[in-house]
Amino acid sequence: MKTLIIVSHPEIDNSQTQQFLHEGSKKKGVLWHHIEGLEKIDVLKEQKLLTEADRIIFQFPLYWYSSPSGLKKWEDLVLTRNFIYGDKNYPLEGKEFGLVVTTGLPLKDFKKGASENFSLDELMTPYRAIADKAKMIVLPIFPISQFWYMTESVQMALLVDYQRYLKQEMPDTLQNRQKWFENELQQLDLDLNIKDKKITEMILTSFTERIEELNQLNETLEIIKENDEN
Amino acid sequence: MKTLIIVSHPEIDNSQTQQFLHEGSKKKGVLWHHIEGLEKIDVLKEQKLLTEADRIIFQFPLYWYSSPSGLKKWEDLVLTRNFIYGDKNYPLEGKEFGLVVTTGLPLKDFKKGASENFSLDELMTPYRAIADKAKMIVLPIFPISQFWYMTESVQMALLVDYQRYLKQEMPDTLQNRQKWFENELQQLDLDLNIKDKKITEMILTSFTERIEELNQLNETLEIIKENDEN
């Protein structure tokens, strides 16, 4: 599976969160594509990248309840009418569409009556509308909130979740998680030269924890089933 | 009352709709401010314009369910945290905030299940969130849909509604409408050199029609009241 991450951040070199995610994104089949870093937006080239991807992700920090202007500029240029829905032709049909949104505020602030008054789902409506128009499959938003307030181990766990968001088969069922973790483990066996030992260890720990969690859940399910049958 | 129209359109000279609205906006106390036409965005100058206005309107054609990127760029630069809500200081508090959104699609397409799947209200959530954050008073969206399919008389009527949106006291009650039309009529008396005779005539016709409408409604109200009392 090919995943294209359209990253929008006007000062990406100053964003430690984005650098951290960038490291995490270095996986087979994942392309990190930083919009503001492009010398010029070549419409056909961008459209080709989109067409080649199976999963397309827009990733950005929340600037005034939306993406930075760089992504909007890219949208206005690259997403031509014909490329999205013109002439009943849908080049992006059936691809998955995800959003990775980073914010300095706690997620609990994003709801009616809280300080931000709207949910991220509500705020991201324009992207949802584009994806619908293009007949894409919309994934749940992946929010990253107050990354730098997190402890290192929470950050690492989040990185694993981020990697799952990039590559794991969706929907995010227990089976699909298990499959993904198994695959990661095989990958570790194969690739002993992997650079970031810390990430490797975390994945392994996380995997083990999740497998335990899965087993417990499966046991619970078995008990429920038995009770239902009796 | 001072009204500031922040207009965003990357090719405004080719937009007959915007030219038409521009003509209609030429009223005392209304400032037409075209973002993409600025040589450079001077943050303090822009903030001063906002501070001086009583009503702030964002006006743009719908590009991928949002504004053109020019407005977002302006937002990201001009709307600094401190200018909107920093240090419990709200420079825009109590000002009115409106949106004039033009679209080539019929309005009926903007709802769940229709071709666009979301309402304009839903799509405009990010602007609403900014206005809420700044403690502004949010006006209902003023949508302009398929302007160039309209007959001339419908266009003219819309222009009058647009002018009311710019200047009339809100909420849009019958009393506030009547007051506005009376004021316009006085203005016509005073200013016989007004350039666009066609608009003048339309306003006059519209005014007369509205007054009749108002009188009829008032009569109906009186009848209802009497019936209620009996």
Tab-separated table of C-alpha atoms in Angstrom:
chain	number	residue	atom	x	y	z
A	1	MET	CA	0.000	0.000	0.000
A	2	LYS	CA	1.224	3.488	-0.920
A	3	THR	CA	0.628	6.370	1.443
A	4	LEU	CA	1.125	9.996	0.492
A	5	ILE	CA	1.429	12.538	3.316
A	6	ILE	CA	0.770	16.052	2.113
A	7	VAL	CA	2.430	18.055	4.892
A	8	SER	CA	1.722	21.759	5.260
A	9	HIS	CA	3.777	23.810	7.692
A	10	PRO	CA	5.324	27.199	6.869
A	11	GLU	CA	8.210	26.744	9.334
A	12	ILE	CA	8.676	23.021	9.376
A	13	ASP	CA	12.336	23.170	10.447
A	14	ASN	CA	11.232	24.852	13.674
A	15	SER	CA	8.525	22.304	14.352
A	16	GLN	CA	9.854	19.514	16.510
A	17	THR	CA	6.503	17.756	16.301
A	18	GLN	CA	6.706	17.598	12.516
A	19	GLN	CA	10.345	16.461	12.664
A	20	PHE	CA	9.331	13.706	15.045
A	21	LEU	CA	6.490	12.625	12.771
A	22	HIS	CA	8.812	12.829	9.784
A	23	GLU	CA	11.150	10.322	11.441
A	24	GLY	CA	8.183	8.094	12.201
A	25	SER	CA	6.972	8.290	8.609
A	26	LYS	CA	10.144	6.758	7.203
A	27	LYS	CA	8.536	3.494	6.248
A	28	LYS	CA	8.363	1.542	3.020
A	29	GLY	CA	5.586	2.834	0.811
A	30	VAL	CA	5.173	6.124	2.666
A	31	LEU	CA	5.960	9.405	0.907
A	32	TRP	CA	6.426	12.540	3.019
A	33	HIS	CA	5.581	15.483	0.769
A	34	HIS	CA	6.107	18.946	2.235
A	35	ILE	CA	4.120	21.565	0.335
A	36	GLU	CA	5.867	24.738	1.464
A	37	GLY	CA	9.172	23.088	0.615
A	38	LEU	CA	8.280	22.806	-3.066
A	39	GLU	CA	10.048	25.294	-5.265
A	40	LYS	CA	6.939	25.523	-7.425
A	41	ILE	CA	3.675	23.604	-7.436
A	42	ASP	CA	3.674	21.469	-10.575
A	43	VAL	CA	0.002	20.578	-10.961
A	44	LEU	CA	0.447	17.480	-13.115
A	45	LYS	CA	3.251	16.152	-10.930
A	46	GLU	CA	1.149	16.621	-7.791
A	47	GLN	CA	-1.848	14.992	-9.413
A	48	LYS	CA	0.334	12.050	-10.414
A	49	LEU	CA	1.461	11.604	-6.806
A	50	LEU	CA	-2.165	11.624	-5.672
A	51	THR	CA	-3.198	9.151	-8.349
A	52	GLU	CA	-0.413	6.752	-7.394
A	53	ALA	CA	-1.319	6.740	-3.694
A	54	ASP	CA	-3.782	4.385	-2.024
A	55	ARG	CA	-4.049	6.516	1.103
A	56	ILE	CA	-3.781	10.313	1.007
A	57	ILE	CA	-3.172	12.207	4.217
A	58	PHE	CA	-3.271	15.945	4.796
A	59	GLN	CA	-1.104	16.811	7.785
A	60	PHE	CA	-0.828	20.254	9.332
A	61	PRO	CA	-0.915	22.317	12.514
A	62	LEU	CA	-4.252	23.998	13.152
A	63	TYR	CA	-3.974	27.634	12.084
A	64	TRP	CA	-7.192	29.511	12.713
A	65	TYR	CA	-9.264	26.350	12.700
A	66	SER	CA	-7.946	25.208	9.339
A	67	SER	CA	-4.696	24.393	7.560
A	68	PRO	CA	-1.941	26.939	6.999
A	69	SER	CA	-2.535	28.915	3.794
A	70	GLY	CA	0.100	26.860	1.961
A	71	LEU	CA	-2.161	23.825	1.788
A	72	LYS	CA	-5.108	25.910	0.594
A	73	LYS	CA	-2.935	27.367	-2.169
A	74	TRP	CA	-1.934	23.825	-3.130
A	75	GLU	CA	-5.592	22.725	-3.109
A	76	ASP	CA	-6.686	25.659	-5.257
A	77	LEU	CA	-4.030	24.812	-7.827
A	78	VAL	CA	-3.810	21.022	-7.807
A	79	LEU	CA	-7.394	19.970	-7.180
A	80	THR	CA	-8.805	21.018	-10.498
A	81	ARG	CA	-12.463	20.320	-11.073
A	82	ASN	CA	-11.740	17.579	-13.593
A	83	PHE	CA	-9.318	15.913	-11.246
A	84	ILE	CA	-11.916	15.629	-8.487
A	85	TYR	CA	-15.278	15.164	-10.169
A	86	GLY	CA	-15.392	16.640	-13.648
A	87	ASP	CA	-17.262	14.812	-16.393
A	88	LYS	CA	-18.334	12.101	-13.950
A	89	ASN	CA	-14.741	11.009	-13.788
A	90	TYR	CA	-13.285	10.473	-10.312
A	91	PRO	CA	-9.515	9.848	-10.399
A	92	LEU	CA	-9.330	9.599	-6.589
A	93	GLU	CA	-12.363	7.345	-6.164
A	94	GLY	CA	-11.940	4.605	-3.579
A	95	LYS	CA	-8.681	5.948	-2.147
A	96	GLU	CA	-8.523	6.569	1.585
A	97	PHE	CA	-8.332	10.099	2.909
A	98	GLY	CA	-6.991	11.007	6.334
A	99	LEU	CA	-6.183	14.114	8.329
A	100	VAL	CA	-3.380	14.481	10.866
A	101	VAL	CA	-4.030	17.681	12.776
A	102	THR	CA	-1.678	19.001	15.434
A	103	THR	CA	-2.782	21.555	17.979
A	104	GLY	CA	-1.306	23.214	21.029
A	105	LEU	CA	-4.630	23.020	22.842
A	106	PRO	CA	-6.080	20.036	24.686
A	107	LEU	CA	-8.649	18.063	22.707
A	108	LYS	CA	-11.300	18.626	25.374
A	109	ASP	CA	-11.376	22.298	24.296
A	110	PHE	CA	-12.788	21.288	20.928
A	111	LYS	CA	-16.446	20.942	21.662
A	112	LYS	CA	-19.571	23.022	22.027
A	113	GLY	CA	-19.336	25.259	25.062
A	114	ALA	CA	-15.609	24.668	25.590
A	115	SER	CA	-13.056	27.327	24.681
A	116	GLU	CA	-12.945	26.446	20.972
A	117	ASN	CA	-16.702	25.839	20.726
A	118	PHE	CA	-16.447	23.409	17.789
A	119	SER	CA	-15.166	19.877	17.370
A	120	LEU	CA	-12.288	19.054	15.062
A	121	ASP	CA	-14.789	17.099	12.967
A	122	GLU	CA	-16.885	20.222	12.516
A	123	LEU	CA	-13.853	22.387	11.769
A	124	MET	CA	-12.545	19.924	9.197
A	125	THR	CA	-15.816	19.899	7.243
A	126	PRO	CA	-14.284	21.508	4.116
A	127	TYR	CA	-11.777	18.628	3.784
A	128	ARG	CA	-14.488	16.094	4.379
A	129	ALA	CA	-16.521	17.766	1.637
A	130	ILE	CA	-13.625	17.536	-0.824
A	131	ALA	CA	-13.093	13.859	-0.009
A	132	ASP	CA	-16.807	13.146	-0.426
A	133	LYS	CA	-16.857	14.999	-3.724
A	134	ALA	CA	-13.890	12.942	-4.938
A	135	LYS	CA	-15.625	9.712	-3.755
A	136	MET	CA	-12.798	8.938	-1.374
A	137	ILE	CA	-13.114	6.856	1.779
A	138	VAL	CA	-12.800	9.156	4.780
A	139	LEU	CA	-10.755	7.953	7.763
A	140	PRO	CA	-11.331	9.343	11.262
A	141	ILE	CA	-9.163	12.391	11.986
A	142	PHE	CA	-5.882	11.659	13.742
A	143	PRO	CA	-5.469	14.556	16.191
A	144	ILE	CA	-2.174	15.266	17.925
A	145	SER	CA	-2.753	17.567	20.819
A	146	GLN	CA	-0.094	19.177	23.029
A	147	PHE	CA	2.602	16.884	21.784
A	148	TRP	CA	5.326	18.577	23.799
A	149	TYR	CA	3.481	18.226	27.069
A	150	MET	CA	3.549	14.447	26.623
A	151	THR	CA	6.005	12.225	28.410
A	152	GLU	CA	8.487	10.477	26.174
A	153	SER	CA	6.761	7.148	26.468
A	154	VAL	CA	3.392	8.669	25.552
A	155	GLN	CA	5.039	10.350	22.568
A	156	MET	CA	6.470	7.037	21.474
A	157	ALA	CA	3.127	5.305	21.814
A	158	LEU	CA	1.581	8.105	19.762
A	159	LEU	CA	4.226	7.611	17.111
A	160	VAL	CA	3.231	3.984	16.805
A	161	ASP	CA	-0.409	5.003	16.459
A	162	TYR	CA	0.673	7.509	13.812
A	163	GLN	CA	2.500	4.792	11.918
A	164	ARG	CA	-0.589	2.620	12.093
A	165	TYR	CA	-2.612	5.549	10.732
A	166	LEU	CA	-0.207	5.763	7.814
A	167	LYS	CA	-0.004	2.108	6.935
A	168	GLN	CA	-2.385	-0.140	8.827
A	169	GLU	CA	-5.350	-1.578	6.992
A	170	MET	CA	-8.530	0.263	7.970
A	171	PRO	CA	-10.983	0.222	9.687
A	172	ASP	CA	-8.986	0.165	12.888
A	173	THR	CA	-10.252	-3.201	14.125
A	174	LEU	CA	-8.417	-5.472	16.532
A	175	GLN	CA	-7.677	-7.888	13.706
A	176	ASN	CA	-6.191	-5.168	11.535
A	177	ARG	CA	-4.100	-3.936	14.458
A	178	GLN	CA	-2.814	-7.422	15.153
A	179	LYS	CA	-1.942	-7.926	11.503
A	180	TRP	CA	-0.065	-4.642	11.439
A	181	PHE	CA	1.925	-5.385	14.586
A	182	GLU	CA	2.837	-8.829	13.344
A	183	ASN	CA	4.047	-7.288	10.121
A	184	GLU	CA	6.104	-4.730	12.021
A	185	LEU	CA	7.699	-7.485	14.048
A	186	GLN	CA	8.674	-9.382	10.904
A	187	GLN	CA	10.117	-6.169	9.551
A	188	LEU	CA	12.260	-5.781	12.669
A	189	ASP	CA	13.612	-9.263	12.267
A	190	LEU	CA	14.520	-8.531	8.684
A	191	ASP	CA	16.021	-5.134	9.253
A	192	LEU	CA	18.489	-5.243	12.105
A	193	ASN	CA	20.248	-2.124	10.886
A	194	ILE	CA	17.236	0.023	11.647
A	195	LYS	CA	18.499	3.399	12.790
A	196	ASP	CA	16.384	4.532	15.653
A	197	LYS	CA	16.727	1.798	18.265
A	198	LYS	CA	14.428	3.662	20.635
A	199	ILE	CA	11.514	3.608	18.215
A	200	THR	CA	12.216	-0.054	17.560
A	201	GLU	CA	12.076	-0.889	21.233
A	202	MET	CA	8.916	1.111	21.726
A	203	ILE	CA	7.205	-0.627	18.848
A	204	LEU	CA	8.177	-3.942	20.329
A	205	THR	CA	6.927	-2.984	23.806
A	206	SER	CA	3.763	-1.525	22.365
A	207	PHE	CA	3.245	-4.615	20.274
A	208	THR	CA	3.594	-6.907	23.272
A	209	GLU	CA	1.207	-4.772	25.315
A	210	ARG	CA	-1.321	-4.684	22.531
A	211	ILE	CA	-1.157	-8.395	21.981
A	212	GLU	CA	-1.853	-8.909	25.677
A	213	GLU	CA	-4.699	-6.441	25.437
A	214	LEU	CA	-6.009	-8.282	22.393
A	215	ASN	CA	-5.801	-11.628	24.115
A	216	GLN	CA	-7.632	-10.306	27.136
A	217	LEU	CA	-10.326	-8.819	24.937
A	218	ASN	CA	-10.624	-12.044	22.992
A	219	GLU	CA	-11.008	-13.982	26.229
A	220	THR	CA	-13.703	-11.584	27.372
A	221	LEU	CA	-15.444	-12.004	24.036
A	222	GLU	CA	-15.319	-15.794	24.384
A	223	ILE	CA	-16.887	-15.564	27.844
A	224	ILE	CA	-19.620	-13.270	26.524
A	225	LYS	CA	-20.272	-15.658	23.635
A	226	GLU	CA	-20.463	-18.643	25.986
A	227	ASN	CA	-22.872	-16.809	28.248
A	228	ASP	CA	-24.989	-15.870	25.239
A	229	GLU	CA	-25.095	-19.475	24.104
A	230	ASN	CA	-26.144	-20.753	27.515
B	1	MET	CA	-21.471	52.780	11.234
B	2	LYS	CA	-18.251	51.655	9.550
B	3	THR	CA	-18.192	48.480	7.496
B	4	LEU	CA	-15.028	46.805	6.312
B	5	ILE	CA	-15.318	44.287	3.482
B	6	ILE	CA	-12.308	42.002	3.310
B	7	VAL	CA	-12.609	40.743	-0.263
B	8	SER	CA	-10.608	37.726	-1.398
B	9	HIS	CA	-10.528	36.809	-5.067
B	10	PRO	CA	-7.359	35.923	-6.991
B	11	GLU	CA	-8.740	37.161	-10.311
B	12	ILE	CA	-11.096	39.892	-9.270
B	13	ASP	CA	-10.916	41.791	-12.566
B	14	ASN	CA	-12.387	38.744	-14.304
B	15	SER	CA	-15.192	38.371	-11.792
B	16	GLN	CA	-18.252	40.236	-12.945
B	17	THR	CA	-20.043	39.267	-9.733
B	18	GLN	CA	-17.365	40.952	-7.613
B	19	GLN	CA	-17.370	44.024	-9.890
B	20	PHE	CA	-21.117	44.255	-9.502
B	21	LEU	CA	-20.865	43.958	-5.708
B	22	HIS	CA	-18.026	46.487	-5.728
B	23	GLU	CA	-20.302	49.028	-7.393
B	24	GLY	CA	-23.016	48.248	-4.855
B	25	SER	CA	-20.605	48.687	-1.974
B	26	LYS	CA	-19.838	52.302	-2.843
B	27	LYS	CA	-21.658	53.735	0.119
B	28	LYS	CA	-20.670	56.116	2.876
B	29	GLY	CA	-18.870	54.282	5.666
B	30	VAL	CA	-18.165	51.172	3.625
B	31	LEU	CA	-14.581	50.218	2.823
B	32	TRP	CA	-13.916	47.677	0.055
B	33	HIS	CA	-10.578	46.051	0.855
B	34	HIS	CA	-9.241	43.591	-1.705
B	35	ILE	CA	-6.629	41.301	-0.151
B	36	GLU	CA	-4.948	39.949	-3.287
B	37	GLY	CA	-4.644	43.527	-4.532
B	38	LEU	CA	-2.374	44.513	-1.636
B	39	GLU	CA	1.251	44.874	-2.580
B	40	LYS	CA	2.192	43.505	0.834
B	41	ILE	CA	0.184	42.632	3.917
B	42	ASP	CA	1.034	45.213	6.562
B	43	VAL	CA	-0.138	43.538	9.751
B	44	LEU	CA	-0.527	46.663	11.885
B	45	LYS	CA	-2.306	48.543	9.100
B	46	GLU	CA	-4.728	45.662	8.592
B	47	GLN	CA	-5.351	45.363	12.318
B	48	LYS	CA	-6.048	49.108	12.472
B	49	LEU	CA	-8.658	48.761	9.716
B	50	LEU	CA	-10.310	45.944	11.645
B	51	THR	CA	-10.252	47.889	14.896
B	52	GLU	CA	-11.857	50.914	13.251
B	53	ALA	CA	-14.736	48.930	11.748
B	54	ASP	CA	-18.050	48.193	13.442
B	55	ARG	CA	-18.947	45.452	10.990
B	56	ILE	CA	-16.344	43.189	9.406
B	57	ILE	CA	-17.264	41.136	6.374
B	58	PHE	CA	-15.261	38.412	4.683
B	59	GLN	CA	-16.322	38.139	1.049
B	60	PHE	CA	-15.123	35.484	-1.362
B	61	PRO	CA	-16.067	32.881	-3.948
B	62	LEU	CA	-16.224	29.345	-2.562
B	63	TYR	CA	-12.994	27.562	-3.534
B	64	TRP	CA	-12.971	23.986	-2.297
B	65	TYR	CA	-15.526	24.683	0.394
B	66	SER	CA	-13.561	27.582	1.844
B	67	SER	CA	-12.045	30.916	0.856
B	68	PRO	CA	-9.321	31.293	-1.760
B	69	SER	CA	-5.867	30.832	-0.212
B	70	GLY	CA	-5.281	34.600	-0.253
B	71	LEU	CA	-7.681	35.155	2.633
B	72	LYS	CA	-6.151	32.318	4.635
B	73	LYS	CA	-2.711	33.839	4.137
B	74	TRP	CA	-4.085	37.169	5.341
B	75	GLU	CA	-5.692	35.472	8.371
B	76	ASP	CA	-2.493	33.650	9.285
B	77	LEU	CA	-0.559	36.932	9.192
B	78	VAL	CA	-3.010	39.540	10.467
B	79	LEU	CA	-4.985	37.638	13.073
B	80	THR	CA	-2.259	37.280	15.631
B	81	ARG	CA	-3.166	35.567	18.860
B	82	ASN	CA	-2.983	38.793	20.862
B	83	PHE	CA	-5.189	40.568	18.382
B	84	ILE	CA	-7.955	37.995	18.745
B	85	TYR	CA	-7.855	36.723	22.311
B	86	GLY	CA	-4.402	37.043	23.859
B	87	ASP	CA	-4.078	38.022	27.510
B	88	LYS	CA	-7.866	38.157	27.898
B	89	ASN	CA	-7.843	41.184	25.647
B	90	TYR	CA	-10.361	41.157	22.783
B	91	PRO	CA	-9.815	44.073	20.353
B	92	LEU	CA	-12.668	42.911	18.096
B	93	GLU	CA	-15.170	42.215	20.874
B	94	GLY	CA	-18.715	43.302	20.111
B	95	LYS	CA	-18.090	44.010	16.422
B	96	GLU	CA	-20.338	42.295	13.903
B	97	PHE	CA	-18.929	39.615	11.627
B	98	GLY	CA	-20.475	38.621	8.326
B	99	LEU	CA	-19.678	36.342	5.394
B	100	VAL	CA	-20.603	36.987	1.767
B	101	VAL	CA	-20.028	33.743	-0.102
B	102	THR	CA	-20.515	33.430	-3.843
B	103	THR	CA	-20.933	30.082	-5.534
B	104	GLY	CA	-21.695	28.816	-8.994
B	105	LEU	CA	-23.907	26.068	-7.590
B	106	PRO	CA	-27.523	26.341	-6.494
B	107	LEU	CA	-27.987	26.709	-2.731
B	108	LYS	CA	-30.166	23.602	-2.619
B	109	ASP	CA	-27.003	21.553	-3.333
B	110	PHE	CA	-25.577	22.562	0.042
B	111	LYS	CA	-27.192	20.096	2.355
B	112	LYS	CA	-26.838	16.550	3.592
B	113	GLY	CA	-27.518	14.096	0.789
B	114	ALA	CA	-27.396	16.722	-1.956
B	115	SER	CA	-24.383	17.023	-4.250
B	116	GLU	CA	-22.261	19.074	-1.831
B	117	ASN	CA	-23.376	17.099	1.233
B	118	PHE	CA	-22.795	19.964	3.692
B	119	SER	CA	-24.509	23.261	4.369
B	120	LEU	CA	-22.700	26.567	3.963
B	121	ASP	CA	-23.076	27.001	7.728
B	122	GLU	CA	-21.212	23.757	8.304
B	123	LEU	CA	-18.534	24.606	5.738
B	124	MET	CA	-17.986	28.056	7.232
B	125	THR	CA	-17.373	26.671	10.741
B	126	PRO	CA	-13.724	27.819	10.853
B	127	TYR	CA	-14.781	31.460	10.344
B	128	ARG	CA	-17.509	31.117	12.901
B	129	ALA	CA	-14.933	29.737	15.336
B	130	ILE	CA	-12.628	32.735	14.778
B	131	ALA	CA	-15.500	35.166	15.311
B	132	ASP	CA	-16.538	33.354	18.499
B	133	LYS	CA	-12.967	33.373	19.756
B	134	ALA	CA	-12.742	37.127	19.122
B	135	LYS	CA	-16.103	37.638	20.909
B	136	MET	CA	-17.672	39.073	17.777
B	137	ILE	CA	-21.366	39.015	16.969
B	138	VAL	CA	-21.942	36.592	14.098
B	139	LEU	CA	-24.389	37.591	11.347
B	140	PRO	CA	-26.121	34.968	9.201
B	141	ILE	CA	-24.142	34.117	6.062
B	142	PHE	CA	-25.102	36.092	2.960
B	143	PRO	CA	-24.854	33.536	0.138
B	144	ILE	CA	-24.863	34.596	-3.509
B	145	SER	CA	-25.581	31.601	-5.669
B	146	GLN	CA	-25.473	31.470	-9.473
B	147	PHE	CA	-25.463	35.229	-9.820
B	148	TRP	CA	-25.159	35.155	-13.579
B	149	TYR	CA	-28.186	32.927	-14.053
B	150	MET	CA	-30.327	35.587	-12.376
B	151	THR	CA	-32.482	37.984	-14.341
B	152	GLU	CA	-31.430	41.592	-14.147
B	153	SER	CA	-34.231	42.522	-11.799
B	154	VAL	CA	-33.371	39.669	-9.437
B	155	GLN	CA	-29.746	40.771	-9.526
B	156	MET	CA	-30.776	44.279	-8.641
B	157	ALA	CA	-32.931	43.103	-5.786
B	158	LEU	CA	-30.005	41.033	-4.546
B	159	LEU	CA	-27.791	44.095	-4.706
B	160	VAL	CA	-30.181	45.929	-2.427
B	161	ASP	CA	-30.129	43.003	-0.006
B	162	TYR	CA	-26.337	43.094	-0.198
B	163	GLN	CA	-26.320	46.774	0.637
B	164	ARG	CA	-28.579	46.088	3.580
B	165	TYR	CA	-26.177	43.369	4.708
B	166	LEU	CA	-23.369	45.915	4.608
B	167	LYS	CA	-25.079	48.778	6.373
B	168	GLN	CA	-28.463	47.952	7.854
B	169	GLU	CA	-28.801	47.631	11.577
B	170	MET	CA	-29.047	43.981	12.588
B	171	PRO	CA	-30.896	41.756	13.334
B	172	ASP	CA	-32.772	41.898	10.070
B	173	THR	CA	-36.160	42.795	11.538
B	174	LEU	CA	-38.928	44.582	9.671
B	175	GLN	CA	-38.306	47.711	11.734
B	176	ASN	CA	-34.594	47.729	10.881
B	177	ARG	CA	-35.402	47.194	7.218
B	178	GLN	CA	-37.887	50.043	7.215
B	179	LYS	CA	-35.391	52.337	8.934
B	180	TRP	CA	-32.738	51.428	6.380
B	181	PHE	CA	-35.002	52.049	3.391
B	182	GLU	CA	-36.124	55.375	4.788
B	183	ASN	CA	-32.527	56.343	5.236
B	184	GLU	CA	-31.719	55.319	1.666
B	185	LEU	CA	-34.578	57.433	0.376
B	186	GLN	CA	-33.316	60.472	2.246
B	187	GLN	CA	-29.891	59.819	0.815
B	188	LEU	CA	-31.355	59.802	-2.709
B	189	ASP	CA	-32.982	63.145	-2.100
B	190	LEU	CA	-29.714	64.594	-0.922
B	191	ASP	CA	-27.538	63.115	-3.603
B	192	LEU	CA	-29.041	63.715	-7.021
B	193	ASN	CA	-25.698	63.302	-8.725
B	194	ILE	CA	-25.558	59.631	-7.821
B	195	LYS	CA	-23.880	57.824	-10.677
B	196	ASP	CA	-25.719	54.665	-11.334
B	197	LYS	CA	-29.269	55.669	-12.140
B	198	LYS	CA	-30.292	52.067	-12.611
B	199	ILE	CA	-29.353	51.128	-9.065
B	200	THR	CA	-31.098	54.248	-7.797
B	201	GLU	CA	-34.296	53.319	-9.538
B	202	MET	CA	-34.107	49.768	-8.322
B	203	ILE	CA	-33.612	50.859	-4.741
B	204	LEU	CA	-36.610	53.137	-5.053
B	205	THR	CA	-38.774	50.406	-6.562
B	206	SER	CA	-37.567	47.906	-4.023
B	207	PHE	CA	-38.216	50.352	-1.228
B	208	THR	CA	-41.761	50.983	-2.377
B	209	GLU	CA	-42.419	47.272	-2.727
B	210	ARG	CA	-40.967	46.554	0.686
B	211	ILE	CA	-42.977	49.300	2.327
B	212	GLU	CA	-46.114	47.816	0.810
B	213	GLU	CA	-45.018	44.400	2.017
B	214	LEU	CA	-44.384	45.844	5.450
B	215	ASN	CA	-47.732	47.548	5.572
B	216	GLN	CA	-49.480	44.366	4.540
B	217	LEU	CA	-47.617	42.412	7.179
B	218	ASN	CA	-48.433	45.019	9.789
B	219	GLU	CA	-52.090	44.854	8.866
B	220	THR	CA	-52.002	41.067	9.141
B	221	LEU	CA	-50.354	41.392	12.514
B	222	GLU	CA	-53.051	43.806	13.657
B	223	ILE	CA	-55.750	41.363	12.593
B	224	ILE	CA	-54.014	38.528	14.421
B	225	LYS	CA	-53.703	40.695	17.524
B	226	GLU	CA	-57.377	41.641	17.404
B	227	ASN	CA	-58.379	38.010	17.022
B	228	ASP	CA	-56.174	37.106	19.928
B	229	GLU	CA	-57.759	39.778	22.075
B	230	ASN	CA	-61.318	38.649	21.221
